[in-house]
Coordinates of N, CA and C in Angstrom, one line a residue:
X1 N 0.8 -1.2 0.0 CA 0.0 0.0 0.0 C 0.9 1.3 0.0
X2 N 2.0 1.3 1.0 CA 2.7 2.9 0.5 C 3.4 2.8 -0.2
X3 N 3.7 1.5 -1.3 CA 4.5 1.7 -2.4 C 3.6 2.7 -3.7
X4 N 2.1 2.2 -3.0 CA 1.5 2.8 -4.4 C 1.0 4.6 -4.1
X5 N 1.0 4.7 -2.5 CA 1.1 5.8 -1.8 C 2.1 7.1 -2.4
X6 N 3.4 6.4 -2.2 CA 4.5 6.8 -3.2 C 4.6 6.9 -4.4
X7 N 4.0 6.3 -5.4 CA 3.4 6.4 -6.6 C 2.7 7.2 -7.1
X8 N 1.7 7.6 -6.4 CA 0.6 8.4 -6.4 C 1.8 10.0 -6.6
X9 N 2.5 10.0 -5.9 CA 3.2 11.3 -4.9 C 4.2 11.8 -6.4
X10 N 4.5 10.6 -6.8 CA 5.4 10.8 -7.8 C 5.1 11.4 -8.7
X11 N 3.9 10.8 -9.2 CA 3.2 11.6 -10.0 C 2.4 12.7 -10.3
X12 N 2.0 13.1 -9.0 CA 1.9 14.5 -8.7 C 2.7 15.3 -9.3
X13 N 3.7 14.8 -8.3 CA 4.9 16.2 -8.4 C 5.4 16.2 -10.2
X14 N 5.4 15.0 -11.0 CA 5.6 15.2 -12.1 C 4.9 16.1 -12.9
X15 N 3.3 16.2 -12.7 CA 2.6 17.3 -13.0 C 2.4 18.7 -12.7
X16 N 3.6 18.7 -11.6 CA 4.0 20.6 -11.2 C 5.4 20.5 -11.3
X17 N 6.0 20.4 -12.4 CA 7.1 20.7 -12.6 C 6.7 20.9 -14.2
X18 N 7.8 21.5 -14.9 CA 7.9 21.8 -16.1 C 8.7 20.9 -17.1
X19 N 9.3 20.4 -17.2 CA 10.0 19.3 -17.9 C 10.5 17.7 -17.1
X20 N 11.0 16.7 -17.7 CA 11.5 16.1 -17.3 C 12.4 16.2 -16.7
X21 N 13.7 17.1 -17.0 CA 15.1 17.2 -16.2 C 14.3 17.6 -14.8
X22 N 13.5 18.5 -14.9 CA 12.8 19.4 -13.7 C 12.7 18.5 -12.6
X23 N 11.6 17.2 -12.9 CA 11.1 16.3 -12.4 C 12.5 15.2 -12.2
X24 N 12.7 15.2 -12.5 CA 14.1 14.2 -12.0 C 14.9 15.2 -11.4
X25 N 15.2 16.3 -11.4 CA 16.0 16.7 -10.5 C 14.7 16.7 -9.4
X26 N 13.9 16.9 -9.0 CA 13.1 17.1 -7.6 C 12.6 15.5 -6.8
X27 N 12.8 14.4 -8.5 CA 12.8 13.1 -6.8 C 14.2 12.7 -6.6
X28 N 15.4 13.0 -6.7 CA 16.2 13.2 -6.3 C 17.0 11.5 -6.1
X29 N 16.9 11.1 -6.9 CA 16.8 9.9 -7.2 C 18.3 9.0 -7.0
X30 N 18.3 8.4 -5.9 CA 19.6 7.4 -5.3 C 19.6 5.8 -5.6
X31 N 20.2 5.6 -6.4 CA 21.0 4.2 -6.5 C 22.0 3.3 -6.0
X32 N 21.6 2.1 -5.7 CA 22.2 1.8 -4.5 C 23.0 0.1 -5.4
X33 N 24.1 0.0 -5.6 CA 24.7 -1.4 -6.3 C 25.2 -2.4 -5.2
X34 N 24.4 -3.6 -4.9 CA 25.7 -4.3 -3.8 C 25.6 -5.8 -4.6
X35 N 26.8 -6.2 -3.9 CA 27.2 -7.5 -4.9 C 25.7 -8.8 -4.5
X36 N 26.0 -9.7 -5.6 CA 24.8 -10.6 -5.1 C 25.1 -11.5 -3.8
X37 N 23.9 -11.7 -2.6 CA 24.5 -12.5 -1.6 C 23.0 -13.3 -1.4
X38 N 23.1 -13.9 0.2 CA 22.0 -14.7 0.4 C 21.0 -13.6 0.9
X39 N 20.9 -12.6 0.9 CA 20.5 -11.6 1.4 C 19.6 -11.0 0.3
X40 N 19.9 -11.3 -0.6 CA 19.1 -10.5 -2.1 C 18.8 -11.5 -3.0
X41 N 19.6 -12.5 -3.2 CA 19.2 -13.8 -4.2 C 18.2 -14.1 -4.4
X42 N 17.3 -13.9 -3.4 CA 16.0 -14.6 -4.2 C 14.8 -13.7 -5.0
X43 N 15.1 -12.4 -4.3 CA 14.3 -11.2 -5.1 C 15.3 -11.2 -6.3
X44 N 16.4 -11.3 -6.4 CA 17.5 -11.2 -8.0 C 16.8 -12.3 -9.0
X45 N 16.7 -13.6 -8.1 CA 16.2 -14.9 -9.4 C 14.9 -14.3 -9.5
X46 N 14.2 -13.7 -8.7 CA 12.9 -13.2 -9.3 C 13.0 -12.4 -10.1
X47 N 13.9 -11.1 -10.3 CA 14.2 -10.3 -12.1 C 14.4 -11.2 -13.0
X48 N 15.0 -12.1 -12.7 CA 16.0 -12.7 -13.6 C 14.6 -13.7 -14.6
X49 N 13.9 -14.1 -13.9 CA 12.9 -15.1 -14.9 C 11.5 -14.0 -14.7
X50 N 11.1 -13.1 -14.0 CA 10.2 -12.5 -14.6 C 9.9 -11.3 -15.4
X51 N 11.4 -10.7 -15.6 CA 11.2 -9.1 -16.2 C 11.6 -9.3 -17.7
X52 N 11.0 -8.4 -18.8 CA 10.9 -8.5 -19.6 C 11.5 -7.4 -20.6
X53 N 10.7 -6.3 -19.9 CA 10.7 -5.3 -20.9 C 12.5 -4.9 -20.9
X54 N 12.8 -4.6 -19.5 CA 14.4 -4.1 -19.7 C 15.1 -5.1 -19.4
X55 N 15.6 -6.1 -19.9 CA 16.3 -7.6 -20.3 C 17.1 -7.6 -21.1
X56 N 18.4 -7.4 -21.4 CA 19.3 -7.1 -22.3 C 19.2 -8.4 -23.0
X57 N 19.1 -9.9 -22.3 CA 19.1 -11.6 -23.0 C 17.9 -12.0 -22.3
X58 N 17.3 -11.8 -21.1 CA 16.4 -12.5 -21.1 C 17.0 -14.1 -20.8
X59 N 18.1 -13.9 -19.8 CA 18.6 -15.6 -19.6 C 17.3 -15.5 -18.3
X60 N 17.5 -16.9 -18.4 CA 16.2 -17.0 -17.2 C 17.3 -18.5 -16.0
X61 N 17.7 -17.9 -15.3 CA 18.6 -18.7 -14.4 C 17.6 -18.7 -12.4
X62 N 18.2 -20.0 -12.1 CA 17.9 -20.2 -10.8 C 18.6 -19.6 -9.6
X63 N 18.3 -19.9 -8.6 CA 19.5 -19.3 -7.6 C 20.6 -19.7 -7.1
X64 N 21.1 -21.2 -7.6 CA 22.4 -21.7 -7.7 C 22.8 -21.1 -8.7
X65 N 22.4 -21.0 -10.5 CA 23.1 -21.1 -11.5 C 23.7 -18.8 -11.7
X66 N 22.7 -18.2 -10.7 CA 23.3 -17.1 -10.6 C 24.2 -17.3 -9.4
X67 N 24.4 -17.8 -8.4 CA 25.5 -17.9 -7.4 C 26.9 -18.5 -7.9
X68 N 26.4 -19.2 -9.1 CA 28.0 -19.8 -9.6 C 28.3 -19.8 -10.3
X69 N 27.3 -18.2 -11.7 CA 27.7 -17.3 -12.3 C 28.9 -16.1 -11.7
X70 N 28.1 -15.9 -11.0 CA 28.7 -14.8 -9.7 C 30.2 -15.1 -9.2
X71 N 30.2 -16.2 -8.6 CA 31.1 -16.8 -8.3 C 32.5 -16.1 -8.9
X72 N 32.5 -16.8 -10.1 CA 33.9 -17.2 -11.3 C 34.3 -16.0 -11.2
X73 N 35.4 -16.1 -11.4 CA 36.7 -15.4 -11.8 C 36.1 -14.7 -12.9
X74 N 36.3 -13.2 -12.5 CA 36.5 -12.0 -13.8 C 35.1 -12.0 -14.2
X75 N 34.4 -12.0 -13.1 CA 32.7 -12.1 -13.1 C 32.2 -11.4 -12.3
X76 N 31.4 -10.2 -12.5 CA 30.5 -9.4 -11.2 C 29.2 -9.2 -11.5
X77 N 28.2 -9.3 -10.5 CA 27.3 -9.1 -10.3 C 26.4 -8.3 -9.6
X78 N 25.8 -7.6 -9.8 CA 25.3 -6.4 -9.0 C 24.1 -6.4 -8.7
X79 N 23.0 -6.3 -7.5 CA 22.0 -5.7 -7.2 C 21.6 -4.8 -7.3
X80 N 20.7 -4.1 -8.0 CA 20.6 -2.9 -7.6 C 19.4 -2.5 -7.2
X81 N 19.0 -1.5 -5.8 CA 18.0 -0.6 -5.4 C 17.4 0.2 -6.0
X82 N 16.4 1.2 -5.4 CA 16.4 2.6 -6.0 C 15.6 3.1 -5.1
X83 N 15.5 4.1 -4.8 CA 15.0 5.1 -3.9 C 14.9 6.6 -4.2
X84 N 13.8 7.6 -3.9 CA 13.7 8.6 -4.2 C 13.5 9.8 -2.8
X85 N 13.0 10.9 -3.0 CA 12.3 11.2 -1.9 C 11.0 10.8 -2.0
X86 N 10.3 10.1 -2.2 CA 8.9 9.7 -1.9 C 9.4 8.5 -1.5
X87 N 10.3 7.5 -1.3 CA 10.5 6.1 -0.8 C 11.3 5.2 -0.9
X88 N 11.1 4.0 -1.0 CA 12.0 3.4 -1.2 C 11.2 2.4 -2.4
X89 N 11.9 2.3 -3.1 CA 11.4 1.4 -4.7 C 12.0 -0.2 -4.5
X90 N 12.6 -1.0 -3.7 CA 13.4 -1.7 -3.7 C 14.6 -2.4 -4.6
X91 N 14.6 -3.5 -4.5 CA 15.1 -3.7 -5.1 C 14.5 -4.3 -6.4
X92 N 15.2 -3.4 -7.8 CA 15.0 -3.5 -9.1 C 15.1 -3.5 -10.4
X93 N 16.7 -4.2 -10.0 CA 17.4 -4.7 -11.0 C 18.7 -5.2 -10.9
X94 N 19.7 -6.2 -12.3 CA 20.6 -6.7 -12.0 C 21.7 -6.3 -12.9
X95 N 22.7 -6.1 -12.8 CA 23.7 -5.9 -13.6 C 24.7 -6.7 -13.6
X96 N 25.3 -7.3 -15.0 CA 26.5 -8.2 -14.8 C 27.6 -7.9 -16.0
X97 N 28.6 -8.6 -15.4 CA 29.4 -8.0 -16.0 C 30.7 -9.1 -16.7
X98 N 31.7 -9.6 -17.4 CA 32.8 -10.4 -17.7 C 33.7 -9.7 -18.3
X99 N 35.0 -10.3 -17.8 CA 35.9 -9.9 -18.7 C 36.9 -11.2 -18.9
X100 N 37.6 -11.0 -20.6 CA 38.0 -12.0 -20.5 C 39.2 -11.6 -21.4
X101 N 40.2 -11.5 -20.4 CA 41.7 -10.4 -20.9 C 41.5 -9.2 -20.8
X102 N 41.7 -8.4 -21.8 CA 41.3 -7.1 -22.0 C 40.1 -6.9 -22.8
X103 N 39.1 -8.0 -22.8 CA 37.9 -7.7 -23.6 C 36.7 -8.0 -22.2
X104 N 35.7 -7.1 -22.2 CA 34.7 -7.1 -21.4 C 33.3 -7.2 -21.7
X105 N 32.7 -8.1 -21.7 CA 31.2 -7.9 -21.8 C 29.9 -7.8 -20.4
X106 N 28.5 -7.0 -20.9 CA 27.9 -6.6 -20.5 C 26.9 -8.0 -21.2
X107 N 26.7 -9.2 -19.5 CA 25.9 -10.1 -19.8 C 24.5 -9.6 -19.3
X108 N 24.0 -9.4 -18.2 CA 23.0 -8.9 -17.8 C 22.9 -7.7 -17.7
X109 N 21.5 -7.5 -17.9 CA 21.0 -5.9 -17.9 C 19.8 -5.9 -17.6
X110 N 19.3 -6.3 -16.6 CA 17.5 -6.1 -15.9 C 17.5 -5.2 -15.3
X111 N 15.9 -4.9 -15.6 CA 15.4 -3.6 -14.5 C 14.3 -3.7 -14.7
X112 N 13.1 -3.5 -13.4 CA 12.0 -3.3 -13.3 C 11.5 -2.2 -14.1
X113 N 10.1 -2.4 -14.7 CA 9.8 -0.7 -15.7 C 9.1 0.0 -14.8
X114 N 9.0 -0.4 -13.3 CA 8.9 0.7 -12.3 C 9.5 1.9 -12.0
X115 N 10.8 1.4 -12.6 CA 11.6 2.9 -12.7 C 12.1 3.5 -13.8
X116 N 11.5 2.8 -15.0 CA 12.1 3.1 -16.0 C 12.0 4.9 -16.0
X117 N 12.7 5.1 -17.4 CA 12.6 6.5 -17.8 C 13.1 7.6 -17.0
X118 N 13.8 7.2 -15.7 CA 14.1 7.9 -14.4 C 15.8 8.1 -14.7
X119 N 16.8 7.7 -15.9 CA 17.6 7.7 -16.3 C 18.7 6.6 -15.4
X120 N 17.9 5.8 -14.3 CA 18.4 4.7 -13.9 C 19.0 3.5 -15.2
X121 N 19.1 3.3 -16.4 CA 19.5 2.7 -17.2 C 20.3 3.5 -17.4
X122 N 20.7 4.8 -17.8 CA 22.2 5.0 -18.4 C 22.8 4.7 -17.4
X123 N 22.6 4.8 -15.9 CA 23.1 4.5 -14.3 C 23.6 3.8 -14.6
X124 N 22.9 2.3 -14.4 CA 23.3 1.1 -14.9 C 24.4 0.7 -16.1
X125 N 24.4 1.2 -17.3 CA 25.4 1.1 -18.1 C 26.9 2.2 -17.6
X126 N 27.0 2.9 -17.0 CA 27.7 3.8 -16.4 C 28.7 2.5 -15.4
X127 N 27.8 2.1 -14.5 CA 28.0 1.4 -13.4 C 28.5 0.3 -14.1
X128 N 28.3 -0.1 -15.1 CA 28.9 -1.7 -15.8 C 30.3 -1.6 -16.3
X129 N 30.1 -0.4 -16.7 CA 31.7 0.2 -16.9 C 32.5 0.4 -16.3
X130 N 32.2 1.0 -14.5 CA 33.0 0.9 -13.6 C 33.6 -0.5 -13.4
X131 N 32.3 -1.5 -13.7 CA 32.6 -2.7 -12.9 C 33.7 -3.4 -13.9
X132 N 33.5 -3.4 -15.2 CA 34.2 -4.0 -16.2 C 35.8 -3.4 -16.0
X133 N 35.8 -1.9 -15.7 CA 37.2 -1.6 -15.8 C 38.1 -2.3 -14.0
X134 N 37.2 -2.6 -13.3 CA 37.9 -2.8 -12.1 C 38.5 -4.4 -12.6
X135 N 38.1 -5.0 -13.3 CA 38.4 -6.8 -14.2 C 39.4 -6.3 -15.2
X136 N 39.7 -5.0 -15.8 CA 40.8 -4.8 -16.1 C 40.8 -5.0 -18.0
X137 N 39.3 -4.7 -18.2 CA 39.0 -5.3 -19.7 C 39.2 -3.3 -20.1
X138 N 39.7 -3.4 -21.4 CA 39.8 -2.3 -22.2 C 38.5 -1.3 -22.7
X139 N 37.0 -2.7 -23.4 CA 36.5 -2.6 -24.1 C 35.5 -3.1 -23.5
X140 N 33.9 -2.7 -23.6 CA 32.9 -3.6 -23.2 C 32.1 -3.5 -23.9
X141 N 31.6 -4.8 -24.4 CA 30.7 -5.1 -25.8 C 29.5 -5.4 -25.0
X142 N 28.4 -4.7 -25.7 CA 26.8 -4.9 -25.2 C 26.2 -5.7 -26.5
X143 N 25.8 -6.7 -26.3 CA 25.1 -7.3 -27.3 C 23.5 -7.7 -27.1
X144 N 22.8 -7.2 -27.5 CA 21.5 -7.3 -27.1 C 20.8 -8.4 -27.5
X145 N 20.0 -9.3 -27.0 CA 19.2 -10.3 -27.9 C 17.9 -10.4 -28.0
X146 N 16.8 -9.8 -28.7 CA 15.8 -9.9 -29.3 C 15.1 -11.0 -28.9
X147 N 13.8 -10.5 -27.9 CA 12.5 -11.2 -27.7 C 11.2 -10.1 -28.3
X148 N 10.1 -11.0 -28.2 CA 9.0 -10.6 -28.5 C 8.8 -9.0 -27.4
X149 N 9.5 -9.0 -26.3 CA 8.9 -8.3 -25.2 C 10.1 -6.7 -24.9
X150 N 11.8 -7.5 -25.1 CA 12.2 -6.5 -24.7 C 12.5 -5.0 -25.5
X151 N 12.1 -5.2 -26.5 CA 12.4 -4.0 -27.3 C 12.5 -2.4 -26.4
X152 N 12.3 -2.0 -24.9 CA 12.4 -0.9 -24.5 C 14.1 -1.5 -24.6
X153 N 14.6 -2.6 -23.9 CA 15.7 -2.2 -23.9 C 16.9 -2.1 -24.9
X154 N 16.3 -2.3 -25.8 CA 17.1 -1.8 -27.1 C 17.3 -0.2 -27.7
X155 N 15.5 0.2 -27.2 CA 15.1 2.1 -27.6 C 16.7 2.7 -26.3
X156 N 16.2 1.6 -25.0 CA 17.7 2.5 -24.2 C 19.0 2.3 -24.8
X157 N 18.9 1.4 -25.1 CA 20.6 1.6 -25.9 C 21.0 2.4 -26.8
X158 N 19.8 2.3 -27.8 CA 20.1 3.1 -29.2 C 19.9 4.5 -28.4
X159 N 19.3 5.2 -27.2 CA 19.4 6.5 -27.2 C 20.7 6.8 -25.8
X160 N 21.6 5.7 -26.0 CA 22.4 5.9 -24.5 C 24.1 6.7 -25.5
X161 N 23.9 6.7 -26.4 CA 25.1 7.5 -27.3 C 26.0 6.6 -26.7
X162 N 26.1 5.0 -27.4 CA 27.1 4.1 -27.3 C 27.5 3.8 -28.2
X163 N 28.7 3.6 -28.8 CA 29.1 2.9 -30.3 C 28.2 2.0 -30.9
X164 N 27.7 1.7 -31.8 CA 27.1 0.6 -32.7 C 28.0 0.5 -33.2
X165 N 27.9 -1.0 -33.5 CA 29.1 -1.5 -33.9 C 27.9 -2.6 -35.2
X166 N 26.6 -3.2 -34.9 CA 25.9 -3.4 -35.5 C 25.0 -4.0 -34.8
X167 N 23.3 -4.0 -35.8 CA 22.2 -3.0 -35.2 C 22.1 -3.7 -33.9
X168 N 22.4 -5.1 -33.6 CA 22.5 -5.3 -32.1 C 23.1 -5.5 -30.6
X169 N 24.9 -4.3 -31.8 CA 25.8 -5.0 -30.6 C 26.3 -3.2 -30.4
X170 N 26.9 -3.4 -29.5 CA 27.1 -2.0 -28.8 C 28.6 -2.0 -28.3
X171 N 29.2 -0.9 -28.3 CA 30.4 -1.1 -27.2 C 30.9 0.6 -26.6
X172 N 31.5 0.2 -25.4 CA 32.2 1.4 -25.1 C 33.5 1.2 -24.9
X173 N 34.3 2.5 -25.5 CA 35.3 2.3 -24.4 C 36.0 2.8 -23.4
X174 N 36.5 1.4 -22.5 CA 36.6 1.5 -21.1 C 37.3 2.9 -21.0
X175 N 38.6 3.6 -21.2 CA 39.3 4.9 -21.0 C 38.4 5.7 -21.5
X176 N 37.8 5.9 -22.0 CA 36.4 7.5 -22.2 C 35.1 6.6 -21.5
X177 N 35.0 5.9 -21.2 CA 33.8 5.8 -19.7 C 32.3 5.8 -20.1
X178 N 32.0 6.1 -19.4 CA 30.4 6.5 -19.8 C 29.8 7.5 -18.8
X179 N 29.4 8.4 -18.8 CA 29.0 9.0 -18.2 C 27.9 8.9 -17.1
X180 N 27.7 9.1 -16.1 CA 26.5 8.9 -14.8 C 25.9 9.9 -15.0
X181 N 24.4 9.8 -15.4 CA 23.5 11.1 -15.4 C 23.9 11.5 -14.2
X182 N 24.1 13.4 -14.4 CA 24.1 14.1 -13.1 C 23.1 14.1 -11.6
X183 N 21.9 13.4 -12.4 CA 20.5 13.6 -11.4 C 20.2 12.5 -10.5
X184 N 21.3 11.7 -10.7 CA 21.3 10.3 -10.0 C 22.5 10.5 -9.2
X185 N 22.1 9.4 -7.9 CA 23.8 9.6 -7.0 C 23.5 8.2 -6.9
X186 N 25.1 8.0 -7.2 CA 25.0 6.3 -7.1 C 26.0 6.0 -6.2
X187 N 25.9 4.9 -5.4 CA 26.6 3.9 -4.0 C 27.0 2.8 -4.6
X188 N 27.9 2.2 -4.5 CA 28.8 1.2 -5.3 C 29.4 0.2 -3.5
X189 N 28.7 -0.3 -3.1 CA 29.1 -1.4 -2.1 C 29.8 -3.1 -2.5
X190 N 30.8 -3.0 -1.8 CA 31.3 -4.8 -2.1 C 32.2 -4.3 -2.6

């Protein structure tokens, strides 16, 4: 009930402000990354087989086969929160990450569309880049794969000003970074 309390609130205030930037700077919107544990696992396997829209693959894994994803060497995994001034959103989304040498890829990419549009996805790709450059990879390739459902998360890539490399693969690179929208503050724990 005060998630949708919060909801309500959100929306409000979206309609007394004047623009988007406006409205994202006034819910003031914090991001919270911690590594996967027994503490979050089971809300994570729940992104993982039920979200759709923002799914970069759409792997659908259990909570061993993400624990010993996670696990391996030159492998990270992220939780992520979200919280505003009207509340706390929980936890609602995952990010992952490989590198293998100096090459890096971006395996997972979920997020609830409870938050979408809140510039929490460029967060996320921002945040995959920190993670990929701490594994020590040069380069990180986004390859997206095509379901009937996730096509938002493709519109976020194609408007995240990332290399195309081709129409489904993406890359940045690691030394020019990616930028964190300003209107987000992000926490990086683990």
């Amino acid at each position: 009930k005060e998630m949708y309390v919060n909801e309500r609130s959100r929306r409000k205030a979206k309609h007394n402000v004047k623009g988007a930037e406006e409205w994202l700077k006034k819910l003031c919107t914090k991001v919270n990354a911690t590594p996967i544990d027994l503490n979050n696992i089971e809300r994570v396997t729940q992104l993982f087989n039920k979200t759709n829209q923002l799914n970069l693959s759409t792997r659908r894994l259990s909570e061993k086969e993400i624990i010993e994803w996670a696990s391996k060497k030159n492998h990270t995994m992220m939780a992520i929160s979200v919280s505003d001034q009207f509340g706390d959103m929980g936890l609602v989304g995952v990010i992952s990450v490989e590198a293998i040498n100096d090459k890096g890829r971006m395996i997972d990419f979920v997020l609830s569309c409870r938050v979408m549009g809140r510039k929490v996805e460029e967060t996320l790709i921002h945040l995959a880049v920190v993670e990929i450059a701490k594994l020590g990879a040069k380069k990180m390739e986004i390859c997206y794969l095509p379901t009937d459902r996730n096509r938002p998360t493709l519109e976020v890539l194609n408007k995240s000003n990332l290399k195309k490399i081709k129409p489904f693969e993406f890359e940045v690179d690691i030394e020019d970074g990616f930028e964190k929208p300003n209107l987000i503050s992000l926490n990086i724990y683990g």
